[in-house]
Amino acid sequence: MTAPEIESNGLSRSQLTRSTAIWPLFALGALLLLNAFALPSFFELEFLDGNLYGSLVDVLNRSSIGVVLAVGMTLVIATGGVDLSVGSVLAITGTVAATLMAKTELGVTTAVLISIAVAMLAGALNGLLVTSLKIEPVIATLVLMVSGRGIAKYIAGEQVISVPRDEAFAAFDWIGNGHLFGLPVPTLLALSLALVTFFVVRKTSIGLLIESVGGNAAASRATGINDRMVKLFVYVFAAFCAGVAGLIDTAYINASDPVNAGVFTELDAIFAVLVGGTALTGGRFSLTGSIVGAILLQTLLTTMYAYGVASDVAPVPKAGVILIVCLLQSTKVRTWFRKRARGQQGNPATAFSSPADSSSEEAS
Amino acid sequence: MAPLLSIRSLEKRFPGVIALAGVDFELQRGEVHALMGENGAGKSTLIKVLTGVHARDGGIVELDGVSIKASSPRHAESLGISTVYQEVNLVPQLSVAENISLGRQPRRWGLISWRRLAQKADTALKQLGLSLDVRRPLSSYSIAIQQLVAIARAIDIDAKMLILDEPTSSLDQQEVELLFSVMNRLRDQGMGIVFVTHFLDQVYEISDRITVLRSGVNVGTAATGNMDRLGLIQRMLGAKWSADTVEGQTRPEKSLDDKLIVLQTRQLGRRGSIEPFDLQIREGEVIGLAGLLGSGRTELVRLLFGLNSASTGTLEVDGQPVSRWSPRKAIDAGFAFCPEDRKREGLVEQLTVRENILLAMQAARSVGSPVPLRRQLEISRTYVDQLNIKTPGVHTRTATLSGGNQQKVLLARWLATKPRLLILDEPTRGIDIGTKAEIEALICELSAAGLAVVLISSELEDLVRCCDRVVVLRDRHVVGEVTGDELNQRCMMEMLAHHDGT
Amino acid sequence: MNQRWSKLVSTASTASVLLLLWIVAGLAFDNFWSPFVVADLFSENAFLGISAIGMTLVILSGGIDLSVGSVIGFTTIFVATLITDHSVSPWLAWLTALLIGTGFGAMMGFLIHVFELPAFLVTLAGLFFARGMAFFVKPESVQIRSETYEWLSSCAVPTGGGAELELTTLILLSVFAIALVTLNLTRFGRNIFAIGGSQSSAQLMGLPVGRTKVLVYAISGFCSALAGITMTLYMDSGNPINATALELDAIAIVVIGGTLLSGGVGGVTGTMLGFLIYGTIYQITYFASLSSSLATIAIGALLLTFIMLQRLIVAPAEAE
């Protein structure tokens, strides 16, 4: 998505199709179109007390946690890593916030800040395991995935912690259930987090550094990029996003449930990122794609519920989509398709490739 | 007697390059046949075709008089062609005994008999004159022993011929002797051995015949006694003697004595990769590094750029010794490095031409102050024009560019940082003549403007053309320096071929 | 540092952790050193042990299987529904469940090997799929009413001291024995180690890499299904939410048992030790009336310690 926005001499067709956000957008469009015919009520919107309601708004509202997590996960995956701990970090953050408000005299702001700080600490742990101990990301973040929920349960004393209904309650409740400019606050939060990230990533060089490290870590190091710092940053950032998601989640139900909060959300986030066109191998990433991916996922679920599919069965089609996306990204499948295409016409890509391709094989 | 292996007019083409252009090769029973050649000569391709990694495009391969066409390493093995690579292709975690018979473990009542497995391994190793504790994991032994175990496994599958692909690269002298004793033993048993190496001493010590490949053609096969070092190197590097008489004098005399010393090393070295050396580089100077593959030339420049850490000596930049040298610090000191392997340590292929060019510059700045987009476009377009990079645009992914243009992108990346010292490791390998000339012209131009350049090239004539001074390396040692009138191919080649004790 | 030494270190550290836990617990609590505690420890967690053994094979081969918890959950509700709602004979229900589990695992292995997809993603999809299918079968708990179950629950082997090994424990021990023999005394077992140690070498050595990998995931699927059946024996019911996130415990047990997550090193003996550590930690929290979340945290901390130990001792960071 960088290419189109800076391309001053017009877009070529190949750049458009390569723009990764196209496919999930296409899928989202198709799904909405289907709903337009089958479920007309899906598009009904109404104003109540100046606030917008309806299925569409509901989808956006419910996908806000997914969007926030997907934004963080995108950067991690772009460095060639993955963060399996975001669901647990989400639960920890929510529990810390709820516990602080229920059991101490701290105000909402302090509670929120402390819980976010705790989340970032967890992210730093992940990052250090990956960068300093060079432990594979899947394994490094597995640790927190396993124990994080236990930590959350322990903090909460094995129970659901309700946010106390004191004077601060309204302020916290607003995070999860409030409206601003007629739209739900979680949606606006997710949107602004996405926008700020987008801006920071593209207006500073951090985006380029992430793509460079994910694309070729050895070359990045030889170019003077501090790849460890870049990786540490993305894990802390992903945990920060998980923290924000945890706050939204807790404020939404005005309680923190350490057992059920954020279960499987790491998988949803990975799902959104992959569907959004960022490859697990790292490198080029598309925040827009991931965001669309997260919304697509929620739309898929809402549509299924509308058709009377039980929410618990919903993982089945989710699994199907993950597999399809995986297969489409698989080099094996791609090579196979390319071979078939080459069979019909000469492939310009190979004609363009260099003698160096083969001479580098000579390097011993 | 009919040869064990006979290859006639073998051809292999890759997109855009002919790797083997009709190679003939013969291997006798009971012979160690050295296969020599520099990078890109085609020896790896030849071996890969033989072992079924690549399919051939033409020619005949006969083993024991029967025409064969290996479709996979597994298939080659079953035909009787076994290969032992530099990186041992065994399972380090498993025991020596198990590695020898993995997949063919002796069984009793359907279950593996560990006792017989150990016996079998013992026997196989005894044949090579080795006695090891076969129950210990492979990884507890040195690479040399691991290679011998790989040979034991190969022989255990009734190999007719053995290919040893640079087996000695990471071995010390004693280990090499051990390997050679095993090779001698196998030769006496009638095995045909193809020995790929870049150590000349070893070739003369062990081999019966030598074949030299250059640019995908056999440029000479001879009994080892009939090919002297000079002749061998000459064939490998493809030097043209006739040009020698005129070159050297044509060079304009550059006065460098008053120029600042950018970099100085004092007994800098790294154990196992390059022996301690002294080197001084002045502004505006072009220093060449001549040496065969594996001579330590790449290892030397990696130390200069901080990609590897030194185990001895000091490095001084502008007269100040540096500590904890790293690429980051080297870049900050104005160094730049185009590596030999562009794909591995150079380009980020997914990124665009613009992004790749800007990468080093960007990395040197703080994250919060990126180069403004307009400026980025300006810089990248300038270099695309200046270096004549053939690309559809600066937004093209570098993966789609040709090797020569990728190399130029890499050069542009470093030139954009306005370096004081540019290190180029084989910058012209695998790229076309025109681009090569452009890059050489650029080197001259930049050095005239005060840039210090360290240039590695396998092509001695390139070094003669471009350099003010050439440092010669052999077997991980800096063995000498040529300058002035001595700076010609003959001199360098004699230094490369020089052999202590003969 | 050589492998044999490091392998010894990791097994020894696992064993000493277990020993330490037992000594401390025995001194701290009355009656901890009793055959009842051991018997409980086995029977309560037998299903977890079975799936951890399947997981060991997968991890040894260099892969990972995140679907085990879901497959267990699916199996429990599937078996319970067949028996209770459809009056199918338990034997037939078990056979069907085992076939489904095995086939499911083989399918994932096929995708992983043939399309070279990352194992954690394919089995992640498997996790979603199996859990969804569990709810599709029946979204709520189903009690199993069957004479066979009543009869089986009375089967037990006395061990002396009044304690006895229940059927579930016996299943676990047989799976362990079979796995031990398979891993150490068959070519298939050794091929698993070879592939996990270096897949490219295994390929060049002509080992049947594809077949072995598919089979490993099939076995893991089989173990999960068997674990699910064991769970129904223990609980006399099936529930689609059973064994949620159990794969994480299984992985933790395998790693604590000294099997390298990168594959090629380890074994089921270590996994049994890891299983005992896991069970002991839960027993201790029970004896000390601590919350079970502390046990989770302790296991996480152990997991972290062992991963770091593996990193530092077994596979020292490559100098760069």
mmCIF file of N, CA and C in Angstrom, chain A residues 2-3 5-9 15 18 202-206 208-209 211-216 218-226 281-284 349-364, chain B residues 14-17 39-45 48 54 166 293 305 307 327-328 331 342-348 350-352 354-355 359-360 362-363 366-368 370 373 381 395 397 400 402-403 413-414 429-430:
data_model
loop_
_atom_site.group_PDB
_atom_site.id
_atom_site.type_symbol
_atom_site.label_atom_id
_atom_site.label_comp_id
_atom_site.label_asym_id
_atom_site.label_seq_id
_atom_site.Cartn_x
_atom_site.Cartn_y
_atom_site.Cartn_z
ATOM 1 N N THR A 2 2.161 1.053 0.193
ATOM 2 C CA THR A 2 2.993 2.242 0.109
ATOM 3 C C THR A 2 3.071 2.716 -1.319
ATOM 4 N N ALA A 3 3.145 1.741 -2.209
ATOM 5 C CA ALA A 3 3.372 2.116 -3.592
ATOM 6 C C ALA A 3 2.313 3.078 -4.122
ATOM 7 N N GLU A 5 0.313 5.160 -2.645
ATOM 8 C CA GLU A 5 0.154 6.478 -2.037
ATOM 9 C C GLU A 5 1.284 7.435 -2.425
ATOM 10 N N ILE A 6 2.432 6.871 -2.802
ATOM 11 C CA ILE A 6 3.500 7.781 -3.155
ATOM 12 C C ILE A 6 3.736 7.837 -4.657
ATOM 13 N N GLU A 7 3.052 6.948 -5.348
ATOM 14 C CA GLU A 7 3.279 6.904 -6.786
ATOM 15 C C GLU A 7 2.741 8.162 -7.418
ATOM 16 N N SER A 8 3.646 9.018 -7.863
ATOM 17 C CA SER A 8 3.185 10.291 -8.396
ATOM 18 C C SER A 8 2.912 10.200 -9.887
ATOM 19 N N ASN A 9 3.505 9.203 -10.542
ATOM 20 C CA ASN A 9 3.248 9.150 -11.979
ATOM 21 C C ASN A 9 2.187 8.115 -12.332
ATOM 22 N N GLN A 15 0.493 -2.759 -10.039
ATOM 23 C CA GLN A 15 0.620 -2.264 -8.673
ATOM 24 C C GLN A 15 -0.711 -2.337 -7.953
ATOM 25 N N ARG A 18 -1.346 -5.821 -7.005
ATOM 26 C CA ARG A 18 -0.426 -6.262 -5.985
ATOM 27 C C ARG A 18 -0.778 -5.635 -4.634
ATOM 28 N N ARG A 202 4.354 5.353 8.543
ATOM 29 C CA ARG A 202 4.707 5.820 7.207
ATOM 30 C C ARG A 202 5.394 7.182 7.202
ATOM 31 N N LYS A 203 5.197 7.936 8.264
ATOM 32 C CA LYS A 203 5.809 9.264 8.269
ATOM 33 C C LYS A 203 7.151 9.285 9.002
ATOM 34 N N THR A 204 7.428 8.220 9.733
ATOM 35 C CA THR A 204 8.780 8.080 10.243
ATOM 36 C C THR A 204 9.383 6.932 9.438
ATOM 37 N N SER A 205 10.620 6.590 9.734
ATOM 38 C CA SER A 205 11.202 5.517 8.936
ATOM 39 C C SER A 205 10.954 4.150 9.564
ATOM 40 N N ILE A 206 10.185 4.085 10.659
ATOM 41 C CA ILE A 206 10.011 2.806 11.344
ATOM 42 C C ILE A 206 9.380 1.751 10.438
ATOM 43 N N LEU A 208 9.650 1.444 7.187
ATOM 44 C CA LEU A 208 10.682 0.948 6.270
ATOM 45 C C LEU A 208 11.636 0.000 6.992
ATOM 46 N N LEU A 209 12.018 0.401 8.215
ATOM 47 C CA LEU A 209 12.950 -0.439 8.974
ATOM 48 C C LEU A 209 12.325 -1.804 9.271
ATOM 49 N N GLU A 211 9.985 -3.359 7.551
ATOM 50 C CA GLU A 211 9.916 -4.145 6.316
ATOM 51 C C GLU A 211 11.289 -4.653 5.923
ATOM 52 N N SER A 212 12.283 -3.837 6.185
ATOM 53 C CA SER A 212 13.640 -4.228 5.835
ATOM 54 C C SER A 212 14.109 -5.399 6.701
ATOM 55 N N VAL A 213 13.858 -5.284 8.003
ATOM 56 C CA VAL A 213 14.263 -6.359 8.925
ATOM 57 C C VAL A 213 13.506 -7.651 8.599
ATOM 58 N N GLY A 214 12.219 -7.518 8.327
ATOM 59 C CA GLY A 214 11.424 -8.698 8.000
ATOM 60 C C GLY A 214 11.799 -9.284 6.649
ATOM 61 N N GLY A 215 12.167 -8.409 5.723
ATOM 62 C CA GLY A 215 12.512 -8.868 4.378
ATOM 63 C C GLY A 215 13.857 -9.561 4.340
ATOM 64 N N ASN A 216 14.824 -9.028 5.067
ATOM 65 C CA ASN A 216 16.162 -9.609 5.065
ATOM 66 C C ASN A 216 16.931 -9.071 6.267
ATOM 67 N N ALA A 218 19.653 -10.147 7.768
ATOM 68 C CA ALA A 218 21.114 -10.077 7.651
ATOM 69 C C ALA A 218 21.530 -8.831 6.888
ATOM 70 N N ALA A 219 20.837 -8.569 5.789
ATOM 71 C CA ALA A 219 21.161 -7.387 4.997
ATOM 72 C C ALA A 219 20.888 -6.121 5.798
ATOM 73 N N SER A 220 19.823 -6.117 6.570
ATOM 74 C CA SER A 220 19.494 -4.937 7.361
ATOM 75 C C SER A 220 20.594 -4.644 8.365
ATOM 76 N N ARG A 221 21.090 -5.698 9.002
ATOM 77 C CA ARG A 221 22.157 -5.520 9.979
ATOM 78 C C ARG A 221 23.389 -4.956 9.284
ATOM 79 N N ALA A 222 23.690 -5.486 8.105
ATOM 80 C CA ALA A 222 24.872 -5.029 7.379
ATOM 81 C C ALA A 222 24.698 -3.613 6.846
ATOM 82 N N THR A 223 23.459 -3.128 6.869
ATOM 83 C CA THR A 223 23.206 -1.774 6.405
ATOM 84 C C THR A 223 23.162 -0.817 7.592
ATOM 85 N N GLY A 224 23.415 -1.337 8.768
ATOM 86 C CA GLY A 224 23.482 -0.481 9.933
ATOM 87 C C GLY A 224 22.173 -0.329 10.681
ATOM 88 N N ILE A 225 21.187 -1.177 10.335
ATOM 89 C CA ILE A 225 19.914 -1.108 11.050
ATOM 90 C C ILE A 225 20.016 -1.939 12.326
ATOM 91 N N ASN A 226 19.542 -1.381 13.410
ATOM 92 C CA ASN A 226 19.551 -2.109 14.678
ATOM 93 C C ASN A 226 18.330 -3.021 14.709
ATOM 94 N N THR A 281 6.060 -14.762 6.489
ATOM 95 C CA THR A 281 7.515 -14.750 6.378
ATOM 96 C C THR A 281 8.096 -13.368 6.616
ATOM 97 N N GLY A 282 7.244 -12.379 6.709
ATOM 98 C CA GLY A 282 7.723 -11.043 7.021
ATOM 99 C C GLY A 282 8.007 -10.207 5.795
ATOM 100 N N GLY A 283 8.351 -8.952 6.033
ATOM 101 C CA GLY A 283 8.615 -8.039 4.933
ATOM 102 C C GLY A 283 7.460 -7.066 4.758
ATOM 103 N N ARG A 284 7.066 -6.893 3.499
ATOM 104 C CA ARG A 284 5.977 -5.972 3.191
ATOM 105 C C ARG A 284 4.756 -6.214 4.067
ATOM 106 N N ALA A 349 8.595 -12.376 -16.075
ATOM 107 C CA ALA A 349 9.358 -12.303 -14.826
ATOM 108 C C ALA A 349 10.655 -13.084 -14.930
ATOM 109 N N THR A 350 10.596 -14.247 -15.582
ATOM 110 C CA THR A 350 11.823 -15.029 -15.670
ATOM 111 C C THR A 350 12.769 -14.437 -16.691
ATOM 112 N N ALA A 351 12.201 -13.873 -17.750
ATOM 113 C CA ALA A 351 13.058 -13.289 -18.761
ATOM 114 C C ALA A 351 13.863 -12.145 -18.146
ATOM 115 N N PHE A 352 13.235 -11.510 -17.177
ATOM 116 C CA PHE A 352 13.849 -10.356 -16.534
ATOM 117 C C PHE A 352 14.918 -10.767 -15.549
ATOM 118 N N SER A 353 14.821 -11.986 -15.047
ATOM 119 C CA SER A 353 15.721 -12.359 -13.975
ATOM 120 C C SER A 353 17.118 -12.559 -14.539
ATOM 121 N N SER A 354 18.054 -12.574 -13.626
ATOM 122 C CA SER A 354 19.412 -12.275 -14.019
ATOM 123 C C SER A 354 20.287 -13.496 -14.146
ATOM 124 N N PRO A 355 21.414 -13.326 -14.762
ATOM 125 C CA PRO A 355 22.430 -14.369 -14.725
ATOM 126 C C PRO A 355 22.854 -14.615 -13.282
ATOM 127 N N ALA A 356 22.776 -13.548 -12.500
ATOM 128 C CA ALA A 356 23.220 -13.665 -11.115
ATOM 129 C C ALA A 356 22.399 -14.689 -10.356
ATOM 130 N N ASP A 357 21.144 -14.864 -10.761
ATOM 131 C CA ASP A 357 20.307 -15.837 -10.077
ATOM 132 C C ASP A 357 20.989 -17.193 -10.040
ATOM 133 N N SER A 358 21.505 -17.540 -11.216
ATOM 134 C CA SER A 358 22.084 -18.870 -11.278
ATOM 135 C C SER A 358 23.550 -18.844 -10.858
ATOM 136 N N SER A 359 24.199 -17.725 -11.125
ATOM 137 C CA SER A 359 25.613 -17.728 -10.760
ATOM 138 C C SER A 359 25.767 -17.696 -9.249
ATOM 139 N N SER A 360 24.760 -17.167 -8.566
ATOM 140 C CA SER A 360 24.884 -17.160 -7.115
ATOM 141 C C SER A 360 24.769 -18.578 -6.566
ATOM 142 N N GLU A 361 24.154 -19.450 -7.351
ATOM 143 C CA GLU A 361 24.107 -20.846 -6.916
ATOM 144 C C GLU A 361 25.497 -21.455 -6.953
ATOM 145 N N GLU A 362 26.339 -20.822 -7.745
ATOM 146 C CA GLU A 362 27.693 -21.326 -7.851
ATOM 147 C C GLU A 362 28.486 -21.056 -6.592
ATOM 148 N N ALA A 363 28.068 -20.031 -5.876
ATOM 149 C CA ALA A 363 28.813 -19.666 -4.677
ATOM 150 C C ALA A 363 28.884 -20.859 -3.746
ATOM 151 N N SER A 364 30.067 -21.147 -3.322
ATOM 152 C CA SER A 364 30.151 -22.333 -2.480
ATOM 153 C C SER A 364 30.546 -21.964 -1.079
ATOM 154 N N PHE B 14 20.670 -21.863 -17.309
ATOM 155 C CA PHE B 14 19.706 -21.234 -16.410
ATOM 156 C C PHE B 14 19.197 -20.009 -17.134
ATOM 157 N N PRO B 15 18.036 -19.500 -16.713
ATOM 158 C CA PRO B 15 17.525 -18.303 -17.402
ATOM 159 C C PRO B 15 18.610 -17.227 -17.466
ATOM 160 N N GLY B 16 18.983 -16.863 -18.667
ATOM 161 C CA GLY B 16 19.923 -15.753 -18.826
ATOM 162 C C GLY B 16 21.374 -16.126 -18.709
ATOM 163 N N VAL B 17 21.690 -17.370 -18.426
ATOM 164 C CA VAL B 17 23.099 -17.722 -18.294
ATOM 165 C C VAL B 17 23.318 -19.182 -18.682
ATOM 166 N N ASN B 39 34.569 -19.039 -8.650
ATOM 167 C CA ASN B 39 33.117 -18.862 -8.603
ATOM 168 C C ASN B 39 32.554 -18.704 -10.002
ATOM 169 N N GLY B 40 31.467 -19.401 -10.274
ATOM 170 C CA GLY B 40 30.826 -19.229 -11.561
ATOM 171 C C GLY B 40 31.461 -20.058 -12.654
ATOM 172 N N ALA B 41 32.471 -20.843 -12.309
ATOM 173 C CA ALA B 41 33.144 -21.646 -13.329
ATOM 174 C C ALA B 41 32.264 -22.795 -13.780
ATOM 175 N N GLY B 42 31.382 -23.237 -12.888
ATOM 176 C CA GLY B 42 30.449 -24.298 -13.253
ATOM 177 C C GLY B 42 30.663 -25.591 -12.493
ATOM 178 N N LYS B 43 31.571 -25.579 -11.516
ATOM 179 C CA LYS B 43 31.817 -26.845 -10.837
ATOM 180 C C LYS B 43 30.637 -27.259 -9.966
ATOM 181 N N SER B 44 30.031 -26.298 -9.269
ATOM 182 C CA SER B 44 28.852 -26.647 -8.465
ATOM 183 C C SER B 44 27.732 -27.164 -9.358
ATOM 184 N N THR B 45 27.546 -26.506 -10.493
ATOM 185 C CA THR B 45 26.484 -26.940 -11.399
ATOM 186 C C THR B 45 26.770 -28.349 -11.904
ATOM 187 N N LYS B 48 25.916 -30.703 -9.231
ATOM 188 C CA LYS B 48 24.474 -30.787 -9.011
ATOM 189 C C LYS B 48 23.786 -31.569 -10.121
ATOM 190 N N HIS B 54 19.991 -30.845 -10.330
ATOM 191 C CA HIS B 54 19.525 -30.189 -11.553
ATOM 192 C C HIS B 54 19.413 -31.232 -12.667
ATOM 193 N N GLU B 166 34.366 -29.588 -1.547
ATOM 194 C CA GLU B 166 35.059 -28.702 -0.606
ATOM 195 C C GLU B 166 35.052 -29.242 0.812
ATOM 196 N N LEU B 293 39.491 -18.149 -4.363
ATOM 197 C CA LEU B 293 38.370 -18.398 -3.476
ATOM 198 C C LEU B 293 38.883 -19.064 -2.198
ATOM 199 N N PHE B 305 34.739 -4.074 8.078
ATOM 200 C CA PHE B 305 33.416 -3.456 8.175
ATOM 201 C C PHE B 305 32.692 -3.835 9.472
ATOM 202 N N LEU B 307 31.567 -6.757 10.355
ATOM 203 C CA LEU B 307 30.558 -7.816 10.249
ATOM 204 C C LEU B 307 30.978 -9.057 11.021
ATOM 205 N N PRO B 327 29.011 -2.888 12.066
ATOM 206 C CA PRO B 327 28.601 -2.197 10.833
ATOM 207 C C PRO B 327 28.077 -0.788 11.118
ATOM 208 N N ARG B 328 27.313 -0.676 12.207
ATOM 209 C CA ARG B 328 26.751 0.630 12.541
ATOM 210 C C ARG B 328 27.853 1.679 12.715
ATOM 211 N N ILE B 331 29.695 2.388 9.445
ATOM 212 C CA ILE B 331 28.943 3.285 8.573
ATOM 213 C C ILE B 331 29.056 4.718 9.081
ATOM 214 N N ARG B 342 24.876 -10.660 -2.880
ATOM 215 C CA ARG B 342 23.916 -9.553 -2.878
ATOM 216 C C ARG B 342 22.593 -9.924 -2.231
ATOM 217 N N LYS B 343 22.153 -11.168 -2.480
ATOM 218 C CA LYS B 343 20.828 -11.549 -2.015
ATOM 219 C C LYS B 343 20.789 -11.771 -0.517
ATOM 220 N N ARG B 344 21.918 -12.234 0.026
ATOM 221 C CA ARG B 344 21.886 -12.574 1.434
ATOM 222 C C ARG B 344 22.150 -11.372 2.339
ATOM 223 N N GLU B 345 23.186 -10.639 2.010
ATOM 224 C CA GLU B 345 23.549 -9.557 2.918
ATOM 225 C C GLU B 345 23.454 -8.184 2.275
ATOM 226 N N GLY B 346 22.861 -8.130 1.106
ATOM 227 C CA GLY B 346 22.801 -6.840 0.428
ATOM 228 C C GLY B 346 21.385 -6.312 0.314
ATOM 229 N N LEU B 347 20.735 -6.718 -0.735
ATOM 230 C CA LEU B 347 19.415 -6.164 -1.012
ATOM 231 C C LEU B 347 18.338 -6.733 -0.099
ATOM 232 N N VAL B 348 17.323 -5.924 0.118
ATOM 233 C CA VAL B 348 16.070 -6.451 0.659
ATOM 234 C C VAL B 348 15.168 -6.537 -0.557
ATOM 235 N N GLN B 350 12.313 -7.551 -1.397
ATOM 236 C CA GLN B 350 10.894 -7.170 -1.441
ATOM 237 C C GLN B 350 10.708 -5.669 -1.585
ATOM 238 N N LEU B 351 11.724 -4.938 -1.171
ATOM 239 C CA LEU B 351 11.583 -3.480 -1.174
ATOM 240 C C LEU B 351 11.860 -2.915 -2.564
ATOM 241 N N THR B 352 11.413 -1.675 -2.750
ATOM 242 C CA THR B 352 11.555 -1.052 -4.060
ATOM 243 C C THR B 352 12.966 -0.512 -4.225
ATOM 244 N N ARG B 354 13.740 2.538 -4.710
ATOM 245 C CA ARG B 354 13.871 3.734 -3.883
ATOM 246 C C ARG B 354 14.195 3.362 -2.439
ATOM 247 N N GLU B 355 13.447 2.423 -1.913
ATOM 248 C CA GLU B 355 13.645 2.062 -0.509
ATOM 249 C C GLU B 355 15.010 1.440 -0.275
ATOM 250 N N LEU B 359 17.996 2.988 2.184
ATOM 251 C CA LEU B 359 18.030 2.229 3.425
ATOM 252 C C LEU B 359 19.187 2.607 4.350
ATOM 253 N N ALA B 360 20.398 2.669 3.805
ATOM 254 C CA ALA B 360 21.557 2.950 4.654
ATOM 255 C C ALA B 360 21.492 4.374 5.192
ATOM 256 N N GLN B 362 18.802 6.134 5.662
ATOM 257 C CA GLN B 362 17.712 6.181 6.628
ATOM 258 C C GLN B 362 18.146 5.581 7.966
ATOM 259 N N ALA B 363 18.882 4.471 7.872
ATOM 260 C CA ALA B 363 19.299 3.779 9.088
ATOM 261 C C ALA B 363 20.251 4.639 9.905
ATOM 262 N N SER B 366 17.912 9.342 12.721
ATOM 263 C CA SER B 366 17.015 8.891 13.776
ATOM 264 C C SER B 366 15.672 8.521 13.140
ATOM 265 N N VAL B 367 14.989 7.604 13.826
ATOM 266 C CA VAL B 367 13.736 7.081 13.300
ATOM 267 C C VAL B 367 12.723 8.195 13.035
ATOM 268 N N GLY B 368 12.766 9.194 13.893
ATOM 269 C CA GLY B 368 11.758 10.249 13.800
ATOM 270 C C GLY B 368 12.003 11.254 12.688
ATOM 271 N N PRO B 370 12.766 10.974 9.110
ATOM 272 C CA PRO B 370 13.022 10.296 7.855
ATOM 273 C C PRO B 370 13.376 11.305 6.752
ATOM 274 N N LEU B 373 9.882 12.519 1.504
ATOM 275 C CA LEU B 373 9.595 11.732 0.319
ATOM 276 C C LEU B 373 10.130 12.372 -0.963
ATOM 277 N N ARG B 381 16.137 8.875 -7.896
ATOM 278 C CA ARG B 381 16.123 9.088 -9.351
ATOM 279 C C ARG B 381 17.488 9.548 -9.844
ATOM 280 N N HIS B 395 9.879 2.719 -8.127
ATOM 281 C CA HIS B 395 8.951 1.977 -7.271
ATOM 282 C C HIS B 395 8.905 0.504 -7.616
ATOM 283 N N ARG B 397 10.043 -3.284 -7.461
ATOM 284 C CA ARG B 397 10.708 -4.126 -6.466
ATOM 285 C C ARG B 397 12.042 -4.605 -7.022
ATOM 286 N N THR B 400 12.895 -7.976 -9.066
ATOM 287 C CA THR B 400 12.656 -8.195 -10.491
ATOM 288 C C THR B 400 13.799 -7.675 -11.355
ATOM 289 N N SER B 402 17.714 -7.257 -12.901
ATOM 290 C CA SER B 402 18.804 -8.175 -13.237
ATOM 291 C C SER B 402 19.939 -7.999 -12.240
ATOM 292 N N GLY B 403 20.858 -8.959 -12.215
ATOM 293 C CA GLY B 403 21.952 -8.946 -11.246
ATOM 294 C C GLY B 403 22.774 -7.667 -11.312
ATOM 295 N N ARG B 413 22.953 2.711 -2.889
ATOM 296 C CA ARG B 413 22.628 2.804 -1.468
ATOM 297 C C ARG B 413 23.810 3.380 -0.692
ATOM 298 N N TRP B 414 24.995 2.890 -1.027
ATOM 299 C CA TRP B 414 26.160 3.337 -0.266
ATOM 300 C C TRP B 414 26.648 4.699 -0.723
ATOM 301 N N ARG B 429 30.837 -9.650 -10.404
ATOM 302 C CA ARG B 429 30.584 -11.055 -10.687
ATOM 303 C C ARG B 429 29.154 -11.265 -11.175
ATOM 304 N N GLY B 430 29.032 -12.064 -12.186
ATOM 305 C CA GLY B 430 27.707 -12.427 -12.667
ATOM 306 C C GLY B 430 26.951 -11.293 -13.326
#
